[in-house]
Short mmCIF file of C-alpha atoms and ligand atoms in Angstrom, two decimals:
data_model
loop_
_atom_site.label_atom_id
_atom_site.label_comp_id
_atom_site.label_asym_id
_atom_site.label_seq_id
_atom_site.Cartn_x
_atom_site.Cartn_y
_atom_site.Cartn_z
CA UNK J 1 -20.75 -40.16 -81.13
CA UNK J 2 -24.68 -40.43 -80.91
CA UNK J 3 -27.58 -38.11 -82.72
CA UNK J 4 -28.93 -37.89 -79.51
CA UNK J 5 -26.48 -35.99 -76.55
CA UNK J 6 -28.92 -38.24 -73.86
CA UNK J 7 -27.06 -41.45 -75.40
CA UNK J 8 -23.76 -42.76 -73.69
CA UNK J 9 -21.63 -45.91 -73.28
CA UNK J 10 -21.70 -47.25 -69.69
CA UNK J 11 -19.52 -49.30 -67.89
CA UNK J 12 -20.80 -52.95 -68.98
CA UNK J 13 -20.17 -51.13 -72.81
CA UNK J 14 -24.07 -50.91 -73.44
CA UNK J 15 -25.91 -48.12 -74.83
CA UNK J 16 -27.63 -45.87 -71.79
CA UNK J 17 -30.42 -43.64 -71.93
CA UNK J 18 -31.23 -41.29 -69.53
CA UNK J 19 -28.54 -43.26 -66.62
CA UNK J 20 -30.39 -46.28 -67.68
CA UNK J 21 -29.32 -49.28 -69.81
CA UNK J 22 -30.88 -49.81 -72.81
CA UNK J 23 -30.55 -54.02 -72.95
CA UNK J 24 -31.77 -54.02 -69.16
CA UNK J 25 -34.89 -51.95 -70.81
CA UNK J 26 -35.19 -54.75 -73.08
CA UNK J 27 -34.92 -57.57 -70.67
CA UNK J 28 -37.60 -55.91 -68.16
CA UNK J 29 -40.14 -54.77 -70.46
CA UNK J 30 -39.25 -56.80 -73.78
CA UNK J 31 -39.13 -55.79 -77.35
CA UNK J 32 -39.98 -53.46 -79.56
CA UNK J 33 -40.24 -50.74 -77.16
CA UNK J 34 -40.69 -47.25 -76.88
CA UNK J 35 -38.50 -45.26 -74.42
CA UNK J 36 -38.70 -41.43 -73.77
CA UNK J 37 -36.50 -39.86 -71.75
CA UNK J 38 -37.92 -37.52 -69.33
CA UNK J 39 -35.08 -34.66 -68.80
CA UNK J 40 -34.70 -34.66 -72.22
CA UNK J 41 -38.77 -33.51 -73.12
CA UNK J 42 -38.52 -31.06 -69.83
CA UNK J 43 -35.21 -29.67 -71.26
CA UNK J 44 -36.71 -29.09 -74.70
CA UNK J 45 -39.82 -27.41 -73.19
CA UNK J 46 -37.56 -25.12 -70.91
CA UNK J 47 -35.21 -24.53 -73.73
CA UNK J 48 -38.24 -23.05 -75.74
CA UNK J 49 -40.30 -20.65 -73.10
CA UNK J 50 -37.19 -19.65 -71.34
CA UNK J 51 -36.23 -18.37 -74.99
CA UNK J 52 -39.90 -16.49 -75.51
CA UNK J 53 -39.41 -14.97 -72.14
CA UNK J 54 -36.26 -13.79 -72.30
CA UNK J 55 -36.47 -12.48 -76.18
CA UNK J 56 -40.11 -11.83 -76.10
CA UNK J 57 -40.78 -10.30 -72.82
CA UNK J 58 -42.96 -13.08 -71.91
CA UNK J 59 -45.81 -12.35 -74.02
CA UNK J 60 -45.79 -16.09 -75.18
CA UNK J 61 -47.26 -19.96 -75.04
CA UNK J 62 -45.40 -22.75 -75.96
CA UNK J 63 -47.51 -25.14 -77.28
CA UNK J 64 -46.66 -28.67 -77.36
CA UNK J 65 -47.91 -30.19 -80.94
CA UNK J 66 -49.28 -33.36 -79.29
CA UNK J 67 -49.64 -34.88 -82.55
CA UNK J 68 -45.57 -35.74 -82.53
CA UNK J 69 -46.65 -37.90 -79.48
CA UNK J 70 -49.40 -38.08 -77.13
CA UNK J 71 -49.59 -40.18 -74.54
CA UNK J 72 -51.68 -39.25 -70.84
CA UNK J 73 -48.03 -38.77 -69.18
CA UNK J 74 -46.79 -36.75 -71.80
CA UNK J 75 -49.54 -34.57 -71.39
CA UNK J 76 -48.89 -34.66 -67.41
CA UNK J 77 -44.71 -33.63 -68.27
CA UNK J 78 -46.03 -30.87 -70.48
CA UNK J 79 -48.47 -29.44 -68.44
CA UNK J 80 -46.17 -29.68 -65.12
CA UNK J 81 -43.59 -27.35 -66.87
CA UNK J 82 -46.23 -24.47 -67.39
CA UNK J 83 -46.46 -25.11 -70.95
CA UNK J 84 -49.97 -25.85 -73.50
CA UNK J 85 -50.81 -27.96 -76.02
CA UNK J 86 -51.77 -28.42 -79.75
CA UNK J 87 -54.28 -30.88 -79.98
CA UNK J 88 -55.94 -31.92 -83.59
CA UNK J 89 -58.19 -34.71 -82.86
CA UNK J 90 -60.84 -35.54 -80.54
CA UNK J 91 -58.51 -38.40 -79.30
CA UNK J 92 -55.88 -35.87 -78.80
CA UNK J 93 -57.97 -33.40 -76.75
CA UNK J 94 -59.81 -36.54 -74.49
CA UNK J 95 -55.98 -38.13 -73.53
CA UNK J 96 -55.40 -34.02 -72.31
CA UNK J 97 -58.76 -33.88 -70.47
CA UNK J 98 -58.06 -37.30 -68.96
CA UNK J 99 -54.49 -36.30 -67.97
CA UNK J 100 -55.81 -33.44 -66.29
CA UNK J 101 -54.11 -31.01 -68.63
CA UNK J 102 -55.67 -27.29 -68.31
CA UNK J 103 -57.65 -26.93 -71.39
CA UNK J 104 -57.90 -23.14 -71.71
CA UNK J 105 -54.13 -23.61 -72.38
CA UNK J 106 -54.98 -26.09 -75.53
CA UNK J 107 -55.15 -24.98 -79.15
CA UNK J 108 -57.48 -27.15 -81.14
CA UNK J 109 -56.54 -27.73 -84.78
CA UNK J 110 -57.92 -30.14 -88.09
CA UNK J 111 -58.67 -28.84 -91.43
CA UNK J 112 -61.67 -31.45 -91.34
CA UNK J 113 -62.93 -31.01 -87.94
CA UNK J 114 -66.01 -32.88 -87.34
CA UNK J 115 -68.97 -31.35 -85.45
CA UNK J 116 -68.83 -33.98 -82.48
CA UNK J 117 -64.68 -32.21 -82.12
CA UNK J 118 -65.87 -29.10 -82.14
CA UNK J 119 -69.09 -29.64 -79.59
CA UNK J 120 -66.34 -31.51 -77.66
CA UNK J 121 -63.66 -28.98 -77.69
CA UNK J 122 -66.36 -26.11 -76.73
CA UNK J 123 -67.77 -28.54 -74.07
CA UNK J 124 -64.57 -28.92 -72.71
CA UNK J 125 -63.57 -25.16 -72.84
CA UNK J 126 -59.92 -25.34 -75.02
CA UNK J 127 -58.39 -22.22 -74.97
CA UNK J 128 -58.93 -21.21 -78.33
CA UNK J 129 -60.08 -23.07 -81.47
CA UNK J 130 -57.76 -23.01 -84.44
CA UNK J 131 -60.33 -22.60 -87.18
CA UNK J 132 -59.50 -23.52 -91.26
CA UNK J 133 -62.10 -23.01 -93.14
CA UNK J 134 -65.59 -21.04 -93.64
CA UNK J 135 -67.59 -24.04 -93.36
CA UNK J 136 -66.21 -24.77 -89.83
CA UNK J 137 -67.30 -21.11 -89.00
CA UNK J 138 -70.46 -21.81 -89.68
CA UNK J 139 -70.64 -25.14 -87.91
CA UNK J 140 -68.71 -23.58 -84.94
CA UNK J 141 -71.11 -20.26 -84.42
CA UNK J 142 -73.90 -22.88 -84.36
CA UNK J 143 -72.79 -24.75 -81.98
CA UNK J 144 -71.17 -22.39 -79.61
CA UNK J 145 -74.82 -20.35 -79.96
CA UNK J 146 -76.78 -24.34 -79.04
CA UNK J 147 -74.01 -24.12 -76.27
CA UNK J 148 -74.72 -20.31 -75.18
CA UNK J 149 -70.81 -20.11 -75.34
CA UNK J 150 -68.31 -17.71 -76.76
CA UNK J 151 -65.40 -19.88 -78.38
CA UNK J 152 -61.80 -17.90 -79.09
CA UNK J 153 -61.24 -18.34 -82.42
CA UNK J 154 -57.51 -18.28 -84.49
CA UNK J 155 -57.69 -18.41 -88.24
CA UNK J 156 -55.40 -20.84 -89.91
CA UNK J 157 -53.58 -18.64 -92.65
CA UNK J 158 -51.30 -19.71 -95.85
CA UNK J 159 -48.89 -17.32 -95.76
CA UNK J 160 -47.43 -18.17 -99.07
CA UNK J 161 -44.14 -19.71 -97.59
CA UNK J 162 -42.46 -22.55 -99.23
CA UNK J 163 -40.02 -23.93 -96.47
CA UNK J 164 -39.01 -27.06 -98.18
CA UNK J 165 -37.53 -26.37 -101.33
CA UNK J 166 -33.52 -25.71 -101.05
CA UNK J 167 -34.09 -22.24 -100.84
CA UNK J 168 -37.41 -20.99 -99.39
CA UNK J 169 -39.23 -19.19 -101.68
CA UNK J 170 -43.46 -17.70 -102.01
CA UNK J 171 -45.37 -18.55 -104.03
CA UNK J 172 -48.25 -16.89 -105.52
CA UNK J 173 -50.59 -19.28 -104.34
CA UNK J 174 -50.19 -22.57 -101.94
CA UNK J 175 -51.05 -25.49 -103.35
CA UNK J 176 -52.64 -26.71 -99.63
CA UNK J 177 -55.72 -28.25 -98.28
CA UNK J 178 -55.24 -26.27 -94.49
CA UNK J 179 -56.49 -22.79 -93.86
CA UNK J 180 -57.43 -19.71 -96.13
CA UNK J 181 -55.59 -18.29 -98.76
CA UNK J 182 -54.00 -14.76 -98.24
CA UNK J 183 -53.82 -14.12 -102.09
CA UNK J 184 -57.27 -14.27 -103.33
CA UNK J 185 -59.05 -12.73 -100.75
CA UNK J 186 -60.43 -15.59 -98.90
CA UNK J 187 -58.72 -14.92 -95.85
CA UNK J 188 -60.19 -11.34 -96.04
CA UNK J 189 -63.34 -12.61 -96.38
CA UNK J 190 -63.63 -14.93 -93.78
CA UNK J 191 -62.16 -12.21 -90.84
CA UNK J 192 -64.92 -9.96 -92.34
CA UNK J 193 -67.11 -12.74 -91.24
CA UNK J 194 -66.14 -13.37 -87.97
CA UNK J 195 -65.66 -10.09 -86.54
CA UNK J 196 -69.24 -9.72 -86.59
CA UNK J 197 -70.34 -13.21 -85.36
CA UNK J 198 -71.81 -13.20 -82.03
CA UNK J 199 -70.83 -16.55 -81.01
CA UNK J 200 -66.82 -16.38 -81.68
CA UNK J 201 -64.49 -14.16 -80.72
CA UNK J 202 -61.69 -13.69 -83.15
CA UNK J 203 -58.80 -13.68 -81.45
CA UNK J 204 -55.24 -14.37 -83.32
CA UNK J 205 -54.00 -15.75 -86.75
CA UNK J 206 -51.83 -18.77 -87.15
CA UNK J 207 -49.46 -20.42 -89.83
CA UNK J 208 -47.40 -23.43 -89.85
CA UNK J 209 -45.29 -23.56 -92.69
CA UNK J 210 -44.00 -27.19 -92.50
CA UNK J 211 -42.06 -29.52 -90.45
CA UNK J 212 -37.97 -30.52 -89.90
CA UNK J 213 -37.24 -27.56 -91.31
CA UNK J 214 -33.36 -25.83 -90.33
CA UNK J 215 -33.27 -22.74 -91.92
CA UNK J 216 -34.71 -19.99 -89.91
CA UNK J 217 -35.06 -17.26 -92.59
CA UNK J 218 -38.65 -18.83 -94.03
CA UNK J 219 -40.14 -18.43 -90.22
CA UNK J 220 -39.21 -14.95 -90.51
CA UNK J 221 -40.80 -14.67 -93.77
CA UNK J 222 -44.17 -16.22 -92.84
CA UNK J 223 -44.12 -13.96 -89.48
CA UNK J 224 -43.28 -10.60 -91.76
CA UNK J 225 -46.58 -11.89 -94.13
CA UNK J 226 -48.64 -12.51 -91.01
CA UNK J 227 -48.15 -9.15 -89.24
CA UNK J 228 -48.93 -7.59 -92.31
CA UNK J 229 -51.91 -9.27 -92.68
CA UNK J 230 -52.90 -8.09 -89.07
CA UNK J 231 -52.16 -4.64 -90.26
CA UNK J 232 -54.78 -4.49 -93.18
CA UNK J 233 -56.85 -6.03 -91.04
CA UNK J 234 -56.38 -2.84 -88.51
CA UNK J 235 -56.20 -0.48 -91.10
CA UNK J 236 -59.23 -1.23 -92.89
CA UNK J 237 -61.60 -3.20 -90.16
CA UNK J 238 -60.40 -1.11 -87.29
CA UNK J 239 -60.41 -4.78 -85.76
CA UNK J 240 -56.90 -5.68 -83.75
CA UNK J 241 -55.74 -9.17 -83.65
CA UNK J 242 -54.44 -9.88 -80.16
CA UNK J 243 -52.48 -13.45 -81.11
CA UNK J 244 -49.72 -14.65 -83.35
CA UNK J 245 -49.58 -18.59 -83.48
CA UNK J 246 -46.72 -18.89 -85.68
CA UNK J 247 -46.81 -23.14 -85.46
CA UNK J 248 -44.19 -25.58 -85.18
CA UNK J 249 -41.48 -26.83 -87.62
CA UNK J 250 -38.13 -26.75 -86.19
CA UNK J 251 -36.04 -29.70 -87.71
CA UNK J 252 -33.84 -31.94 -85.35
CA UNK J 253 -30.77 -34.41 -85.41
CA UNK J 254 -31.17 -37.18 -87.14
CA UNK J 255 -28.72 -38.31 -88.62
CA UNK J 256 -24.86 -36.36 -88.34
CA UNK J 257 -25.19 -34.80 -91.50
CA UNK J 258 -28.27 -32.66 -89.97
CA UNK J 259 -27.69 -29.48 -88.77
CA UNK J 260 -30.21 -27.98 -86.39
CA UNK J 261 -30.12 -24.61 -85.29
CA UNK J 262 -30.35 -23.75 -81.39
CA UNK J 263 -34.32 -22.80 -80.44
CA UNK J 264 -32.74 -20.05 -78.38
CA UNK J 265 -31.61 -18.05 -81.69
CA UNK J 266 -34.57 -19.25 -83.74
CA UNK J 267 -36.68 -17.69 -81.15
CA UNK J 268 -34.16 -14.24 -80.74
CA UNK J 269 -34.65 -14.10 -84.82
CA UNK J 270 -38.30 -14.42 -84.95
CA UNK J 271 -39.02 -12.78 -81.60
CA UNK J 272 -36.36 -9.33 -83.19
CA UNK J 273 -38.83 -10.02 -86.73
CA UNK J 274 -41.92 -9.16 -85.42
CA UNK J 275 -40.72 -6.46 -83.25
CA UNK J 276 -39.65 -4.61 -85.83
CA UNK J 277 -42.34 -5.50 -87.86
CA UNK J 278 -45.04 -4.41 -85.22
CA UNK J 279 -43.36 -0.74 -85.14
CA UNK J 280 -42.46 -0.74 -88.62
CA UNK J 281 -46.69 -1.15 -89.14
CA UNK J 282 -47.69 0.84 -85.59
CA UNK J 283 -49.36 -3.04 -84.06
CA UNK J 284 -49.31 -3.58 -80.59
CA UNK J 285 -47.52 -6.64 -80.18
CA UNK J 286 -49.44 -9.99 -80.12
CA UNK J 287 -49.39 -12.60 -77.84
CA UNK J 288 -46.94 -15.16 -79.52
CA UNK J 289 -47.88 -19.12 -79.77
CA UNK J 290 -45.22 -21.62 -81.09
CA UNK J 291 -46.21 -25.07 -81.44
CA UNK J 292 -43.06 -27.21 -81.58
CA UNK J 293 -43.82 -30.91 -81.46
CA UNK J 294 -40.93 -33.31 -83.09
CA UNK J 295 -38.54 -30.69 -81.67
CA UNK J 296 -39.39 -31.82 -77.64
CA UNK J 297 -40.87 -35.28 -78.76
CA UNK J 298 -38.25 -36.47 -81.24
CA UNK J 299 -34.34 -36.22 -79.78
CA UNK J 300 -35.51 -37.72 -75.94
CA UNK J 301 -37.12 -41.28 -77.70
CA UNK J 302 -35.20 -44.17 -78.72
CA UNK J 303 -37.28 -47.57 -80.08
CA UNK J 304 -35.44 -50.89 -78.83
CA UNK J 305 -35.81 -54.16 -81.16
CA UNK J 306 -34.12 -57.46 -81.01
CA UNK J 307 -32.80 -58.62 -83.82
CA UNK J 308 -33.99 -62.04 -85.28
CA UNK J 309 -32.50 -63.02 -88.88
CA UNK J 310 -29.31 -62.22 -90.48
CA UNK J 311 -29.45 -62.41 -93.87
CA UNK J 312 -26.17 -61.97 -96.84
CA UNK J 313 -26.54 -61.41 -100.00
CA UNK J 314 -23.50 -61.29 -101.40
CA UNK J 315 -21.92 -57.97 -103.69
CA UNK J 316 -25.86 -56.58 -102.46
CA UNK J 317 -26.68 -56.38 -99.35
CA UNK J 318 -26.93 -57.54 -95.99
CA UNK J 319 -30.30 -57.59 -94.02
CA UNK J 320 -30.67 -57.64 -90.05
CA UNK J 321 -34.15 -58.66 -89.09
CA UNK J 322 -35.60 -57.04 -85.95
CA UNK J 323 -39.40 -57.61 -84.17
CA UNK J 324 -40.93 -54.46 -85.61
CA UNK J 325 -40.79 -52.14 -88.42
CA UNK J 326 -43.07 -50.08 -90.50
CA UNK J 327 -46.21 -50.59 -87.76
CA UNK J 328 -43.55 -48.49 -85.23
CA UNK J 329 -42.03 -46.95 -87.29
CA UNK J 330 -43.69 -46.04 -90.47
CA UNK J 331 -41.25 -42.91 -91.34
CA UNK J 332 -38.85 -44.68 -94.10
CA UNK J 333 -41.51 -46.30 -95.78
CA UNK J 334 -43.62 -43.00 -95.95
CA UNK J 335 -40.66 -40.46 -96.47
CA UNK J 336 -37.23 -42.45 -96.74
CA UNK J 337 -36.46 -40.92 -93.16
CA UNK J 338 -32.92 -41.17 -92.26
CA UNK J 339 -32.27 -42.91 -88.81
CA UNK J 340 -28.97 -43.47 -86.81
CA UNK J 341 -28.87 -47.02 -85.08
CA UNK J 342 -26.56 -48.86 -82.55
CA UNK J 343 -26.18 -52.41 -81.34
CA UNK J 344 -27.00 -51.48 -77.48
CA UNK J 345 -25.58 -54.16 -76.37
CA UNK J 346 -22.16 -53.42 -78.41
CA UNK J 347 -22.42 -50.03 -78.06
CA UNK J 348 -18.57 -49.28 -77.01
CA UNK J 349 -17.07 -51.27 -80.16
CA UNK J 350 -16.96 -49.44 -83.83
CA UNK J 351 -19.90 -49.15 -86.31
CA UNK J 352 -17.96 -51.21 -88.76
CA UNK J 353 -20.69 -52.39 -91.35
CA UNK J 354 -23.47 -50.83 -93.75
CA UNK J 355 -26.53 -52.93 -93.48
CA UNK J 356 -30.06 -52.49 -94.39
CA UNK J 357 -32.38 -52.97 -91.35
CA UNK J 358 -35.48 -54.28 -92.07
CA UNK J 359 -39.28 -54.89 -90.25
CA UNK J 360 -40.94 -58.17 -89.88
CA UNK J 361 -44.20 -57.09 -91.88
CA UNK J 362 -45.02 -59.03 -94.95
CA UNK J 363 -44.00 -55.84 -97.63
CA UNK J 364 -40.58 -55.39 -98.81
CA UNK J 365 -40.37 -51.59 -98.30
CA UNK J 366 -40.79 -52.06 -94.47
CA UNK J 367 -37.18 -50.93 -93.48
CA UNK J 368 -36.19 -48.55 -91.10
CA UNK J 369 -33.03 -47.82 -93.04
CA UNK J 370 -30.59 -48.81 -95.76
CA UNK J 371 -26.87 -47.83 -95.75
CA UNK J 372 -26.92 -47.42 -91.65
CA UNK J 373 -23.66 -48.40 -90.48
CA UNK J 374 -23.96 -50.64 -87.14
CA UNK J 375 -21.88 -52.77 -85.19
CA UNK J 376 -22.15 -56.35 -86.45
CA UNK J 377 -25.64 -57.91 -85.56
CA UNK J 378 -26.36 -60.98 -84.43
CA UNK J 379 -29.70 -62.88 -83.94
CA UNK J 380 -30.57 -62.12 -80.31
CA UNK J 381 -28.52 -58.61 -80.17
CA UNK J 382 -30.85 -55.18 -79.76
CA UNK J 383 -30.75 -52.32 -82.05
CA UNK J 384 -31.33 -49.09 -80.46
CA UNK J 385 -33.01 -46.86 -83.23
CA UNK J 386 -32.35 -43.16 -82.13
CA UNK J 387 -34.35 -40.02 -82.26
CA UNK J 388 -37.45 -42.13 -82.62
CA UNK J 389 -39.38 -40.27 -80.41
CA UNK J 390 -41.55 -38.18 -82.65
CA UNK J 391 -43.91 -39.61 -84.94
CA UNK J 392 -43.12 -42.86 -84.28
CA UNK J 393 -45.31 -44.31 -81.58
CA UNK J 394 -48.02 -41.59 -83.17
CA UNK J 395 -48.46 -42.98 -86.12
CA UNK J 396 -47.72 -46.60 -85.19
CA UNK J 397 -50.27 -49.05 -86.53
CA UNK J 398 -51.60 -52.84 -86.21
CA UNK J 399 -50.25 -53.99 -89.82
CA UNK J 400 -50.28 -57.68 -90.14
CA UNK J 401 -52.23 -57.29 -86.54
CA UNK J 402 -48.90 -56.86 -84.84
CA UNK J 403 -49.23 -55.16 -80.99
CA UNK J 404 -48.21 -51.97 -80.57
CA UNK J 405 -45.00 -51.75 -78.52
CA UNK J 406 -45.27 -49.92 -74.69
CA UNK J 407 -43.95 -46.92 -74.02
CA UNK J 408 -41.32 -46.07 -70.65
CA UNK J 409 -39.92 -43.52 -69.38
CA UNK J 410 -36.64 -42.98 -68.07
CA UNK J 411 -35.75 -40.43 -65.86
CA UNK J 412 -32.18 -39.71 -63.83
CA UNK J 413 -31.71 -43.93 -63.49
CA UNK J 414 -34.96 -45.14 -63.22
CA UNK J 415 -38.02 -46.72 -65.73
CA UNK J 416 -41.47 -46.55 -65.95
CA UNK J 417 -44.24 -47.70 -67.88
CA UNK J 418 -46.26 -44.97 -69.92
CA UNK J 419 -48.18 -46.67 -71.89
CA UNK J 420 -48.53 -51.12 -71.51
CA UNK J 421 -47.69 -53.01 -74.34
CA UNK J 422 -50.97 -54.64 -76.37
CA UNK J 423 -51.79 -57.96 -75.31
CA UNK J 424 -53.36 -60.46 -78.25
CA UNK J 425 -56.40 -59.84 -76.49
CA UNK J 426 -56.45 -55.69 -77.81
CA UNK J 427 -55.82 -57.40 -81.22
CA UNK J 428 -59.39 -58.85 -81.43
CA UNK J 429 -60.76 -56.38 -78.67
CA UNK J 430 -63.31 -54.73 -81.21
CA UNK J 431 -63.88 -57.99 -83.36
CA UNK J 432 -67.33 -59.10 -82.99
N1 LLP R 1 -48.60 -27.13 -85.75
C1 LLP R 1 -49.27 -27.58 -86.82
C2 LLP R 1 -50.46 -26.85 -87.25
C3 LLP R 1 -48.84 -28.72 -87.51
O1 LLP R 1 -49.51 -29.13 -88.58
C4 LLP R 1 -47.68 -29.41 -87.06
C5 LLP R 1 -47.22 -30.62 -87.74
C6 LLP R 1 -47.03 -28.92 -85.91
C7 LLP R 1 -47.50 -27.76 -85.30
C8 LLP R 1 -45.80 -29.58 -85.34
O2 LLP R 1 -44.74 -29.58 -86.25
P1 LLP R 1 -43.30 -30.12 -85.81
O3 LLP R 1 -42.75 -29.15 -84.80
O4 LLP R 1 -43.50 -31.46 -85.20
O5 LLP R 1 -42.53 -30.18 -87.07
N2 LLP R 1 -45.57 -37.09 -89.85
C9 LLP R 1 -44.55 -36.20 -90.34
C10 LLP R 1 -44.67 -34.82 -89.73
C11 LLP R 1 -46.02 -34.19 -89.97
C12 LLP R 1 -46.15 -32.84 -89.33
C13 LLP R 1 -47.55 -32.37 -89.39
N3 LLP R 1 -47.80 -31.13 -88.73
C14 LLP R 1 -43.20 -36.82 -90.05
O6 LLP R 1 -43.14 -37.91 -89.49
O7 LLP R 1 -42.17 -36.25 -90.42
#
């Protein structure tokens, strides 16, 4: 019935989340509004390193890609299930140290790091820096000699992979501004490099070969190109790569029509791929990263709005107004996103209309959706938005100087506040 298997009808016929109702939500902590629920992020997490142990012996982190969301108690969740984090922004990294996360269990990424991120990151000992590009060597070798330190190091690879055409297919040569190119070299090059700085320690390879993707054939792929990278590298450097960080990626339910595979068997696939792969090329197997981010953030959030006008236009189209938009939710306008949506407080009765629902900023392509059947809408109703948790409150902005919504969480019946809602005052809080 929902997108989301954490949604249900309760007794008073209003959407729940998590054993808690969504219009109480709105009453106690007002509208728009984030809400995450809890089980759902610790299920996700669980659902991914109970699939590395069992199908890759353990020799595995599951890094949470805190980009989809970051918040300080998101970073608490993650870190009190065992797992790490990918972190890709000084911001990112200081909400982890602040949160208490353990830092040697953070990846730090950014094809444009600056060198305040990277004295940061070393200062604050990550567990191994994700680095894209020779210039960031050089900056990072400096610094880590300045800081008598010995960084870990990961180079960010293109693998060649295209995961989101129909098909995937490779391409000769990735038209991308992240990491080193296989095909020309460059990526030779740089390992060359590094194996005889000093001040880094080259420890793994990573790829990430795009995001919401279903099919599990191109991760495969990008592993297969990856290992045999490591091989050459073996072969003709006598230098072994200990780490495989094969990114994030994996696509969820948006909408009904999408059709997400289980992580289980997308980490059995990959997991049997570069087993064989390892003997096929006599490698040792590496440690494995995955860094999965709208695939734990994205199913467990809903957003909750109240909807203000109701506008007909007849033979076109009918608009229902609600208090945010494309400053929470900037996915539609950016991509066309597809959302599912419910009247929470008429969640029992049938989805009986197509409407277009649209934001309250001053720009006519600030929608969350067109064509989204809903239950009729009324001024003063609330629109649950589903699958909202990823990307959402992340790249939420203060267009038209509107307050960013708070965030809760629910968990087994009960709410709390993650993250307050802006006051006017944080509008102007930097204006001199
Ligand atoms: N690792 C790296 C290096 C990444 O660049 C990303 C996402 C991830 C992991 C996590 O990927 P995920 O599991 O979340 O697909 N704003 C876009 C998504 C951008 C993804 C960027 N990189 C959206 O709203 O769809």
């Amino acid at each position: 019935m929902f997108v989301s298997e954490n949604l249900s009808v309760n007794a008073a016929g209003h959407l729940a989340v998590g054993g808690v109702d969504t219009v109480e939500l709105a009453k106690e902590y007002g509208t728009p509004l984030y809400v995450m629920d809890e089980q759902v992020v610790r299920k996700s997490l669980r659902l991914f390193h109970d699939s590395m142990n069992k199908h890759y012996g353990g020799r595995g982190e599951v890094h949470y890609a805190s980009k989809a969301f970051s918040c300080m108690e998101m970073c608490r969740i993650v870190a009190s299930e065992g797992d790490g984090l990918d972190a890709v922004s000084i911001g990112e990294l200081y909400t982890a140290v602040k949160a208490g996360f353990p830092m040697e269990k953070v990846g730090f990424h950014g094809n444009n790091k600056t060198n305040e991120e990277l004295e940061y990151a070393v200062e604050v000992g990550v567990g191994h820096i994700i680095v894209d590009n020779i210039s960031e060597l050089h900056r990072l070798e400096k610094i880590a000699a300045k800081k008598n330190a010995q960084p870990k190091i990961m180079f960010r690879i293109k693998p060649g992979i295209d995961a989101h055409t129909h098909d995937f297919v490779r391409t000769g040569q990735i038209d991308s501004k992240f990491g080193f190119a296989l095909e020309t070299g460059e990526a030779f090059e740089a390992v060359k490099e590094a194996v005889s700085c000093k001040n880094v320690s080259l420890f793994g390879l990573h790829c990430h070969i795009g995001s919401q993707i279903f099919d599990i054939a191109p991760f495969e792929e990008a592993a297969k190109v990856m290992l045999g990278f490591i091989a050459k590298i073996k072969n003709e450097l006598g230098y072994e790569i200990e780490g495989l960080n094969l990114g994030g990626g994996f696509g969820i339910k948006y909408v009904d029509e999408n059709d997400p595979k289980p992580f289980e068997v997308y980490l059995e696939k990959v997991s049997e791929a570069v087993k064989a792969e390892c003997e096929k090329l006599g490698l040792k197997l590496p440690k494995m990263f995955i860094e999965p981010g709208r695939s734990i953030a994205g199913p467990a959030g809903i957003t909750l709005y109240t909807v203000g006008a109701r506008k007909v236009i007849p033979n076109i189209r009918t608009y229902v107004s609600v208090d945010g938009g494309m400053a929470d939710n900037p996915r539609y306008i950016l991509y066309g996103s597809e959302y599912d949506a419910v009247v929470a407080n008429k969640a029992g009765e049938e989805r009986n209309e197509k409407v277009t629902i649209a934001g309250k900023c001053c720009e006519s392509g600030d929608l969350i959706g067109e064509n989204m059947p809903l239950q009729h809408a009324e001024s003063g109703d609330i629109i649950a938005v589903c699958a909202t948790g990823a990307y959402n409150y992340s790249m939420s902005s203060n267009y038209n100087r509107l307050q960013k919504p708070a965030v809760v969480f629910v968990n087994n019946g009960k709410s709390r506040i993650a993250v307050k809602r802006e006051t006017l005052d944080d509008i102007i809080r930097n204006d001199i």
